[in-house]
Amino acid sequence: MNLFLQMNLVLAIAGVLFATSEKLLALCNVRMGYVKILRFAQVLFLAALLVPFILKAIPAQSMSGVPSATFQAYAEGMEAPLSVKGISQAPVEVIPAVQESDFTPNYSFLLLSLWMVGCAYFLVRFFMSYNKVKRILYAATPLRQNGRIKIVASGDVFVPFSVWLNRGMWIVIPESLLVDKKDLDLAIKHEMQHHRQGDTWWTMGMELLSCFFFINPAMYLWKNIITEYQEFSCDESLTGQKKVSSQEYGSCLLRVAEAALEHREMYVGTTSMAAIIRDSHYFKKFLMRRIEMITEEKSYRRNWIAIAAGSVMVVVSLTAAIAAEKLVRGSINAGTVEVDKDVQKIADDVLARSLKSMKATAGFIIVAEPATGRILAVANMDLKKKRPGHWILNELMETASIAKPLVVAEAFEEGKTDLTTKHNCENGKYNYNGTVYRDWKTDGWSSLTTSEAIELSSNVCAIKIGEQLGEAGIETMLDKFGFGAGGTAQNFPQARPGERPVKGPQLIPQVTSGFGFKSSALEIVQAYGALVNGGTLMEPVSHDGKAKSVRRVLSADNSDKMRTLLQNAVLHGTGKKAQSDRYTTAGKTASSLLNDFMNIEWYGTKKVANYAGFIGFAPVNKPAIEVYVGIMNPNTDGTGAHGGGHAAPVFKEVIESVLTHLKVAPDKI
């Protein structure tokens, strides 16, 4: 869909650019041959269509990234242990968060459906008209044939036209022109010139494209531009020949035009000597321009200026396409990430072993210091796409359940809830503004404390906490913790800011459940650092950079509560496999569905999670490091990806190895 929007945007920009340049050159009395102008227009049109495709195919760091996830909540714990050879086959019940309706009305699907209906309508019209042309051709009287060119006469048409059909080039002459040999010869020469220039191919192609771009006014602008210059170039080529009199050609053109005005019909995929244009006033003006061109002296001045202008138009269209691509993908920050080589090696080794043992397609590990904002390691591997560089920094993915503690933290700060506050969890089913939300557990829970809601990753209870904040509180939380434009990912090398959720009736459940909320991994890392470092949001810096605070987002007391809450999620909730024998650990799991991994051949069902995430820190009372782990598409034979089963054990291994390397004393005896 993004690609289609880019193509429409670039087509519009290129069309306006060409029309404007055409007017400016005319005002400056800069003139060149119409055949050259036609070729410039065609090149510009093709560039506008193809450049977005080419840019999409470029596998560069600045244009990398998996499309954002479409999130559903899943069971996040997985009690069966991970083995070296693979994932245990213990059954895990996986229940989507939404069963009765989608989280939000699927406007994209609705628009796509309407567009498809429109395309079908115009395609049907195209083929009906095309079949009408075929009937006319096969019922016409043959006049002559020269190789693949067939000239026929028909009493069913009133203006001559040419068409490419069934691997043959046809010229159809109205029977009324047969009485005047000069008019007949000129009409045949004109239509022959259309074939020489490839105009019939272009007309057929643009008619088909119009069926898909029917809502874009620029497509009709381009059709008019190219149709006009096809006619001008044919007129110019013929009246430039010694055997063709400009006066006789102009007289023939006027007679054909009169017939066209009286019988205003032209068939799809055809070019016509009369160049039918539905607006009769426009048609007359266009005819006058053709007559003026035929009678004026053919001296083209300052050709080099026109050629330069054409080249500029192509370059500007290319620039517009690149700009549209960047607009869709987001701006990627320049620079190179500087990491701690030793910590990076640990992260790389653990990630490589984990992806191999889980038969996963991709994954990442980010290691940071919550107290300073320093990024110690950025490990990422994509075994399917083979993306180079630190692509996870400019990846945009929905946060899934990892967003829940951030909402709770803001609720703590505003005094809306506490660790032990009870919430009505509606037995796992809650209707919010007409949309039903479910918990991953079949019957959910009747009530949970705030701490238990995070431990068990309850969607309904998270929504209830979000309701206490209100939409304004949710927006404040996103601002404070550095999400979106102007946030913590704004300037870090190779990163890009996330996208804020769209305001609307489902804003609160979207953010609290972590869908419709596309962030970069860096934003998540910095936000969690603020949760546990005493409440200060830090700017991300290289491993040897100077620590820079952004703002205080939590009080010290509420930061303590968040450490306790996240530790409980590891001790009693979905993150049990993140427990270490040497260090106290805390964190939050996430399990969700990424669109990009829905159709992997070996994955199986599309209805279970294929992304496992875990973000946490250690030691709990004095966090030295935090680690964010993401595992994409582990081969679990249909049981789905689980943050607690796939990502949490990886977190544990990284924590123990990095803290040992940093000589942090164990705090568990």
Short mmCIF file of C-alpha atoms in Angstrom, two decimals, residues 102-447:
data_model
loop_
_atom_site.label_atom_id
_atom_site.label_comp_id
_atom_site.label_asym_id
_atom_site.label_seq_id
_atom_site.Cartn_x
_atom_site.Cartn_y
_atom_site.Cartn_z
CA ASP A 102 -10.60 -6.49 15.60
CA PHE A 103 -8.93 -4.00 17.93
CA THR A 104 -9.87 -1.14 15.62
CA PRO A 105 -11.94 -0.83 12.47
CA ASN A 106 -9.66 -1.93 9.65
CA TYR A 107 -9.83 1.20 7.54
CA SER A 108 -6.90 0.04 5.42
CA PHE A 109 -8.79 -3.11 4.47
CA LEU A 110 -11.93 -1.08 3.72
CA LEU A 111 -10.03 1.33 1.47
CA LEU A 112 -8.24 -1.56 -0.23
CA SER A 113 -11.59 -3.27 -0.86
CA LEU A 114 -13.07 -0.10 -2.36
CA TRP A 115 -10.02 0.36 -4.55
CA MET A 116 -10.25 -3.25 -5.76
CA VAL A 117 -13.92 -2.79 -6.61
CA GLY A 118 -13.05 0.37 -8.57
CA CYS A 119 -10.23 -1.43 -10.41
CA ALA A 120 -12.56 -4.29 -11.31
CA TYR A 121 -15.16 -1.85 -12.65
CA PHE A 122 -12.68 -0.01 -14.89
CA LEU A 123 -11.04 -3.25 -16.05
CA VAL A 124 -14.44 -4.62 -17.08
CA ARG A 125 -15.11 -1.40 -19.01
CA PHE A 126 -11.68 -1.66 -20.63
CA PHE A 127 -12.22 -5.23 -21.88
CA MET A 128 -15.77 -4.51 -23.05
CA SER A 129 -14.49 -1.60 -25.14
CA TYR A 130 -11.55 -3.69 -26.32
CA ASN A 131 -13.92 -6.42 -27.52
CA LYS A 132 -15.93 -3.78 -29.37
CA VAL A 133 -12.75 -2.74 -31.21
CA LYS A 134 -12.11 -6.37 -32.13
CA ARG A 135 -15.62 -6.73 -33.55
CA ILE A 136 -15.13 -3.60 -35.68
CA LEU A 137 -11.78 -4.84 -36.99
CA TYR A 138 -13.01 -8.30 -37.93
CA ALA A 139 -16.15 -6.88 -39.60
CA ALA A 140 -14.18 -4.26 -41.57
CA THR A 141 -13.29 -4.49 -45.27
CA PRO A 142 -9.58 -5.17 -45.93
CA LEU A 143 -7.92 -2.52 -48.11
CA ARG A 144 -4.31 -3.59 -48.07
CA GLN A 145 -1.73 -5.38 -45.92
CA ASN A 146 1.98 -4.67 -45.56
CA GLY A 147 3.63 -7.26 -43.34
CA ARG A 148 2.04 -6.99 -39.89
CA ILE A 149 0.24 -3.75 -40.78
CA LYS A 150 -3.37 -4.21 -41.85
CA ILE A 151 -5.40 -1.35 -43.32
CA VAL A 152 -9.17 -1.79 -43.26
CA ALA A 153 -12.25 0.33 -43.96
CA SER A 154 -15.32 0.39 -41.73
CA GLY A 155 -18.74 1.97 -41.97
CA ASP A 156 -19.08 1.78 -38.17
CA VAL A 157 -16.47 4.46 -37.45
CA PHE A 158 -16.30 8.15 -38.35
CA VAL A 159 -12.66 9.01 -37.61
CA PRO A 160 -9.53 7.07 -38.58
CA PHE A 161 -7.67 5.32 -35.78
CA SER A 162 -4.86 2.85 -35.20
CA VAL A 163 -4.57 0.04 -32.68
CA TRP A 164 -2.27 -2.84 -31.77
CA LEU A 165 -4.24 -6.10 -31.57
CA ASN A 166 -3.39 -9.80 -31.70
CA ARG A 167 0.27 -9.16 -32.59
CA GLY A 168 -0.79 -7.02 -35.51
CA MET A 169 -0.85 -3.28 -36.25
CA TRP A 170 -4.20 -2.12 -37.56
CA ILE A 171 -5.28 1.09 -39.26
CA VAL A 172 -9.03 1.65 -39.50
CA ILE A 173 -10.33 4.15 -42.05
CA PRO A 174 -13.96 5.37 -42.08
CA GLU A 175 -15.67 4.65 -45.39
CA SER A 176 -16.44 8.36 -45.76
CA LEU A 177 -12.73 9.04 -46.40
CA LEU A 178 -12.53 6.60 -49.30
CA VAL A 179 -14.11 9.12 -51.70
CA ASP A 180 -11.13 11.51 -51.46
CA LYS A 181 -7.79 9.89 -52.31
CA LYS A 182 -5.72 12.73 -50.79
CA ASP A 183 -7.57 12.56 -47.47
CA LEU A 184 -7.26 8.77 -47.49
CA ASP A 185 -3.48 8.87 -48.10
CA LEU A 186 -2.91 11.53 -45.42
CA ALA A 187 -5.01 9.66 -42.85
CA ILE A 188 -3.11 6.43 -43.53
CA LYS A 189 0.24 8.22 -43.27
CA HIS A 190 -0.80 9.80 -39.96
CA GLU A 191 -1.88 6.49 -38.44
CA MET A 192 1.25 4.78 -39.80
CA GLN A 193 3.31 7.40 -37.97
CA HIS A 194 1.52 6.49 -34.72
CA HIS A 195 2.66 2.90 -35.21
CA ARG A 196 6.23 3.98 -36.02
CA GLN A 197 6.39 6.01 -32.80
CA GLY A 198 4.97 3.15 -30.72
CA ASP A 199 1.98 5.30 -29.77
CA THR A 200 -0.47 2.40 -29.88
CA TRP A 201 1.62 0.50 -27.31
CA TRP A 202 1.72 3.56 -25.08
CA THR A 203 -2.01 4.19 -25.41
CA MET A 204 -2.85 0.60 -24.50
CA GLY A 205 -0.50 0.66 -21.51
CA MET A 206 -1.81 3.95 -20.17
CA GLU A 207 -5.41 2.81 -20.56
CA LEU A 208 -4.62 -0.26 -18.45
CA LEU A 209 -2.73 1.79 -15.85
CA SER A 210 -5.69 4.15 -15.62
CA CYS A 211 -7.78 1.23 -14.36
CA PHE A 212 -5.48 0.98 -11.32
CA PHE A 213 -4.80 4.70 -10.83
CA PHE A 214 -8.39 5.75 -11.44
CA ILE A 215 -8.51 7.89 -8.29
CA ASN A 216 -5.39 9.88 -9.16
CA PRO A 217 -6.06 13.07 -11.20
CA ALA A 218 -2.39 13.05 -12.23
CA MET A 219 -3.00 9.93 -14.31
CA TYR A 220 -5.54 11.79 -16.46
CA LEU A 221 -3.16 14.74 -16.71
CA TRP A 222 -0.46 12.41 -18.02
CA LYS A 223 -2.85 10.82 -20.51
CA ASN A 224 -3.69 14.25 -21.92
CA ILE A 225 -0.02 15.29 -22.04
CA ILE A 226 1.15 12.19 -23.88
CA THR A 227 -1.89 12.11 -26.19
CA GLU A 228 -1.32 15.73 -27.20
CA TYR A 229 2.36 15.24 -27.97
CA GLN A 230 1.67 12.04 -29.86
CA GLU A 231 -0.53 14.07 -32.20
CA PHE A 232 1.86 17.05 -32.39
CA SER A 233 4.80 14.77 -33.18
CA CYS A 234 2.83 12.97 -35.93
CA ASP A 235 1.73 16.31 -37.43
CA GLU A 236 5.30 17.59 -37.25
CA SER A 237 6.80 14.48 -38.86
CA LEU A 238 4.33 14.42 -41.76
CA THR A 239 4.28 18.13 -42.60
CA GLY A 240 8.07 18.06 -42.60
CA GLN A 241 8.02 15.70 -45.58
CA LYS A 242 8.36 17.15 -49.08
CA LYS A 243 5.43 15.20 -50.52
CA VAL A 244 3.00 16.37 -47.85
CA SER A 245 1.46 19.81 -48.24
CA SER A 246 0.80 21.60 -44.96
CA GLN A 247 -2.33 23.14 -46.44
CA GLU A 248 -3.73 19.82 -47.65
CA TYR A 249 -2.83 18.14 -44.36
CA GLY A 250 -4.51 20.92 -42.36
CA SER A 251 -7.66 20.72 -44.52
CA CYS A 252 -7.82 16.94 -44.01
CA LEU A 253 -7.35 17.39 -40.27
CA LEU A 254 -10.23 19.88 -40.12
CA ARG A 255 -12.58 17.52 -41.97
CA VAL A 256 -11.69 14.66 -39.66
CA ALA A 257 -12.14 16.94 -36.65
CA GLU A 258 -15.62 17.94 -37.84
CA ALA A 259 -16.58 14.27 -38.01
CA ALA A 260 -15.15 13.75 -34.54
CA LEU A 261 -17.24 16.58 -33.08
CA GLU A 262 -20.41 15.16 -34.59
CA HIS A 263 -19.75 11.54 -33.59
CA ARG A 264 -17.86 11.73 -30.30
CA GLU A 265 -16.72 8.17 -29.71
CA MET A 266 -13.26 6.71 -29.35
CA TYR A 267 -12.37 3.19 -28.29
CA VAL A 268 -10.00 2.04 -25.60
CA GLY A 269 -6.40 1.39 -26.58
CA THR A 270 -6.60 3.34 -29.85
CA THR A 271 -4.90 6.44 -31.21
CA SER A 272 -6.84 8.74 -33.50
CA MET A 273 -6.01 11.36 -36.09
CA ALA A 274 -8.68 13.50 -34.44
CA ALA A 275 -7.32 12.84 -30.89
CA ILE A 276 -10.74 12.73 -29.29
CA ILE A 277 -11.02 14.75 -26.07
CA ARG A 278 -14.40 14.74 -24.38
CA ASP A 279 -14.46 18.46 -23.59
CA SER A 280 -15.48 20.06 -26.92
CA HIS A 281 -14.13 23.49 -25.88
CA TYR A 282 -10.75 21.96 -25.03
CA PHE A 283 -10.85 19.91 -28.22
CA LYS A 284 -11.30 23.04 -30.36
CA LYS A 285 -8.43 24.82 -28.61
CA PHE A 286 -6.23 21.77 -29.10
CA LEU A 287 -7.17 21.63 -32.79
CA MET A 288 -6.25 25.31 -33.22
CA ARG A 289 -2.84 24.64 -31.64
CA ARG A 290 -2.27 21.82 -34.13
CA ILE A 291 -3.24 24.02 -37.08
CA GLU A 292 -0.88 26.76 -35.85
CA MET A 293 1.92 24.25 -35.48
CA ILE A 294 1.35 22.94 -39.02
CA THR A 295 1.43 26.40 -40.62
CA GLU A 296 4.24 27.99 -38.59
CA GLU A 297 7.87 27.97 -39.63
CA LYS A 298 9.74 25.01 -38.15
CA SER A 299 12.81 26.56 -36.60
CA TYR A 300 13.74 25.32 -33.17
CA ARG A 301 15.83 27.64 -31.07
CA ARG A 302 17.89 27.10 -27.97
CA ASN A 303 17.47 23.34 -28.12
CA TRP A 304 20.11 22.86 -25.42
CA ILE A 305 17.95 24.80 -22.92
CA ALA A 306 15.00 22.53 -23.60
CA ILE A 307 17.17 19.43 -23.29
CA ALA A 308 18.58 20.71 -20.00
CA ALA A 309 15.05 21.46 -18.77
CA GLY A 310 13.96 17.92 -19.64
CA SER A 311 16.92 16.47 -17.77
CA VAL A 312 16.11 18.62 -14.74
CA MET A 313 12.53 17.33 -14.81
CA VAL A 314 13.72 13.72 -14.68
CA VAL A 315 16.14 14.50 -11.83
CA VAL A 316 13.48 16.35 -9.85
CA SER A 317 11.07 13.45 -10.30
CA LEU A 318 13.74 11.07 -9.06
CA THR A 319 14.31 13.34 -6.06
CA ALA A 320 10.57 13.41 -5.40
CA ALA A 321 10.48 9.62 -5.47
CA ILE A 322 13.35 9.40 -2.99
CA ALA A 323 11.67 11.96 -0.77
CA ALA A 324 8.42 9.99 -0.88
CA GLU A 325 10.30 6.82 0.00
CA LYS A 326 11.98 8.49 2.96
CA LEU A 327 8.66 9.94 4.04
CA VAL A 328 7.19 6.47 4.23
CA ARG A 329 10.18 4.75 5.74
CA GLY A 330 11.17 7.56 8.05
CA SER A 331 14.42 9.44 8.27
CA ILE A 332 17.46 7.40 9.31
CA ASN A 333 20.09 9.24 11.31
CA ALA A 334 23.59 9.50 9.88
CA GLY A 335 26.70 8.32 11.66
CA THR A 336 28.19 5.09 12.96
CA VAL A 337 27.34 3.31 16.19
CA GLU A 338 30.32 2.97 18.57
CA VAL A 339 29.94 -0.01 20.90
CA ASP A 340 32.00 -1.86 23.50
CA LYS A 341 33.77 -4.53 21.45
CA ASP A 342 33.89 -7.08 24.26
CA VAL A 343 30.22 -6.72 25.18
CA GLN A 344 29.33 -6.72 21.48
CA LYS A 345 31.12 -10.05 21.01
CA ILE A 346 29.21 -11.56 23.91
CA ALA A 347 25.90 -10.38 22.48
CA ASP A 348 26.78 -11.57 18.95
CA ASP A 349 27.80 -15.03 20.18
CA VAL A 350 24.72 -15.51 22.34
CA LEU A 351 22.39 -14.33 19.58
CA ALA A 352 23.99 -16.60 16.96
CA ARG A 353 23.71 -19.67 19.23
CA SER A 354 20.14 -18.83 20.23
CA LEU A 355 18.87 -18.33 16.68
CA LYS A 356 20.46 -21.62 15.65
CA SER A 357 19.01 -23.60 18.57
CA MET A 358 15.53 -22.12 18.05
CA LYS A 359 15.70 -22.28 14.24
CA ALA A 360 14.58 -18.65 14.25
CA THR A 361 14.81 -16.39 11.21
CA ALA A 362 16.04 -13.22 12.92
CA GLY A 363 16.69 -11.59 16.26
CA PHE A 364 18.43 -8.83 18.16
CA ILE A 365 20.06 -8.01 21.48
CA ILE A 366 20.69 -4.48 22.73
CA VAL A 367 22.80 -3.98 25.86
CA ALA A 368 22.80 -0.61 27.65
CA GLU A 369 23.63 1.09 30.93
CA PRO A 370 20.39 2.46 32.43
CA ALA A 371 22.23 4.93 34.67
CA THR A 372 24.17 6.61 31.84
CA GLY A 373 22.25 5.86 28.64
CA ARG A 374 25.37 4.31 27.10
CA ILE A 375 24.71 1.72 24.40
CA LEU A 376 27.23 -1.08 24.95
CA ALA A 377 26.18 -3.51 22.22
CA VAL A 378 23.78 -3.75 19.29
CA ALA A 379 23.63 -7.30 17.97
CA ASN A 380 21.20 -8.21 15.20
CA MET A 381 21.00 -11.05 12.68
CA ASP A 382 18.58 -11.71 9.87
CA LEU A 383 19.19 -15.18 8.49
CA LYS A 384 16.52 -14.82 5.82
CA LYS A 385 17.00 -11.32 4.40
CA LYS A 386 20.70 -11.01 5.27
CA ARG A 387 20.34 -7.34 6.21
CA PRO A 388 23.66 -5.64 6.99
CA GLY A 389 24.56 -3.20 9.73
CA HIS A 390 22.67 -2.26 12.91
CA TRP A 391 19.24 -2.51 11.27
CA ILE A 392 17.40 -2.97 14.56
CA LEU A 393 18.09 0.67 15.41
CA ASN A 394 15.90 1.85 12.53
CA GLU A 395 13.39 -0.98 12.80
CA LEU A 396 9.89 0.08 13.82
CA MET A 397 7.89 -2.56 15.65
CA GLU A 398 4.91 -2.48 17.91
CA THR A 399 5.87 -2.80 21.55
CA ALA A 400 3.28 -5.45 22.51
CA SER A 401 3.11 -6.11 26.27
CA ILE A 402 6.37 -4.29 26.91
CA ALA A 403 4.30 -1.07 26.85
CA LYS A 404 2.22 -2.05 29.89
CA PRO A 405 4.80 -1.13 32.58
CA LEU A 406 5.23 2.30 31.02
CA VAL A 407 1.51 2.98 31.43
CA VAL A 408 1.67 1.72 35.02
CA ALA A 409 4.66 3.97 35.75
CA GLU A 410 2.73 7.05 34.62
CA ALA A 411 -0.25 5.90 36.70
CA PHE A 412 2.08 5.66 39.72
CA GLU A 413 3.39 9.14 39.03
CA GLU A 414 -0.10 10.63 38.81
CA GLY A 415 -1.29 8.80 41.91
CA LYS A 416 -3.90 6.80 40.00
CA THR A 417 -2.78 3.38 41.25
CA ASP A 418 -0.31 1.54 43.49
CA LEU A 419 1.31 -1.88 43.54
CA THR A 420 -1.49 -3.39 45.59
CA THR A 421 -4.46 -1.54 44.04
CA LYS A 422 -7.13 -4.00 42.88
CA HIS A 423 -8.60 -3.80 39.38
CA ASN A 424 -11.71 -5.45 37.96
CA CYS A 425 -10.38 -7.64 35.14
CA GLU A 426 -13.84 -8.61 33.86
CA ASN A 427 -12.96 -12.33 33.64
CA GLY A 428 -10.86 -11.69 30.55
CA LYS A 429 -13.40 -9.95 28.33
CA TYR A 430 -13.95 -6.19 28.13
CA ASN A 431 -15.97 -4.05 25.74
CA TYR A 432 -14.23 -0.71 25.27
CA ASN A 433 -15.97 1.84 23.03
CA GLY A 434 -17.65 -0.90 21.03
CA THR A 435 -14.59 -3.13 20.63
CA VAL A 436 -14.17 -6.32 22.65
CA TYR A 437 -10.73 -7.05 24.14
CA ARG A 438 -9.70 -10.40 25.62
CA ASP A 439 -6.93 -11.72 27.79
CA TRP A 440 -4.67 -14.52 26.61
CA LYS A 441 -6.03 -16.74 29.39
CA THR A 442 -9.41 -18.15 28.34
CA ASP A 443 -11.44 -16.88 31.29
CA GLY A 444 -8.99 -14.18 32.31
CA TRP A 445 -9.10 -13.07 35.91
CA SER A 446 -11.88 -11.56 38.00
CA SER A 447 -9.53 -9.09 39.68
#
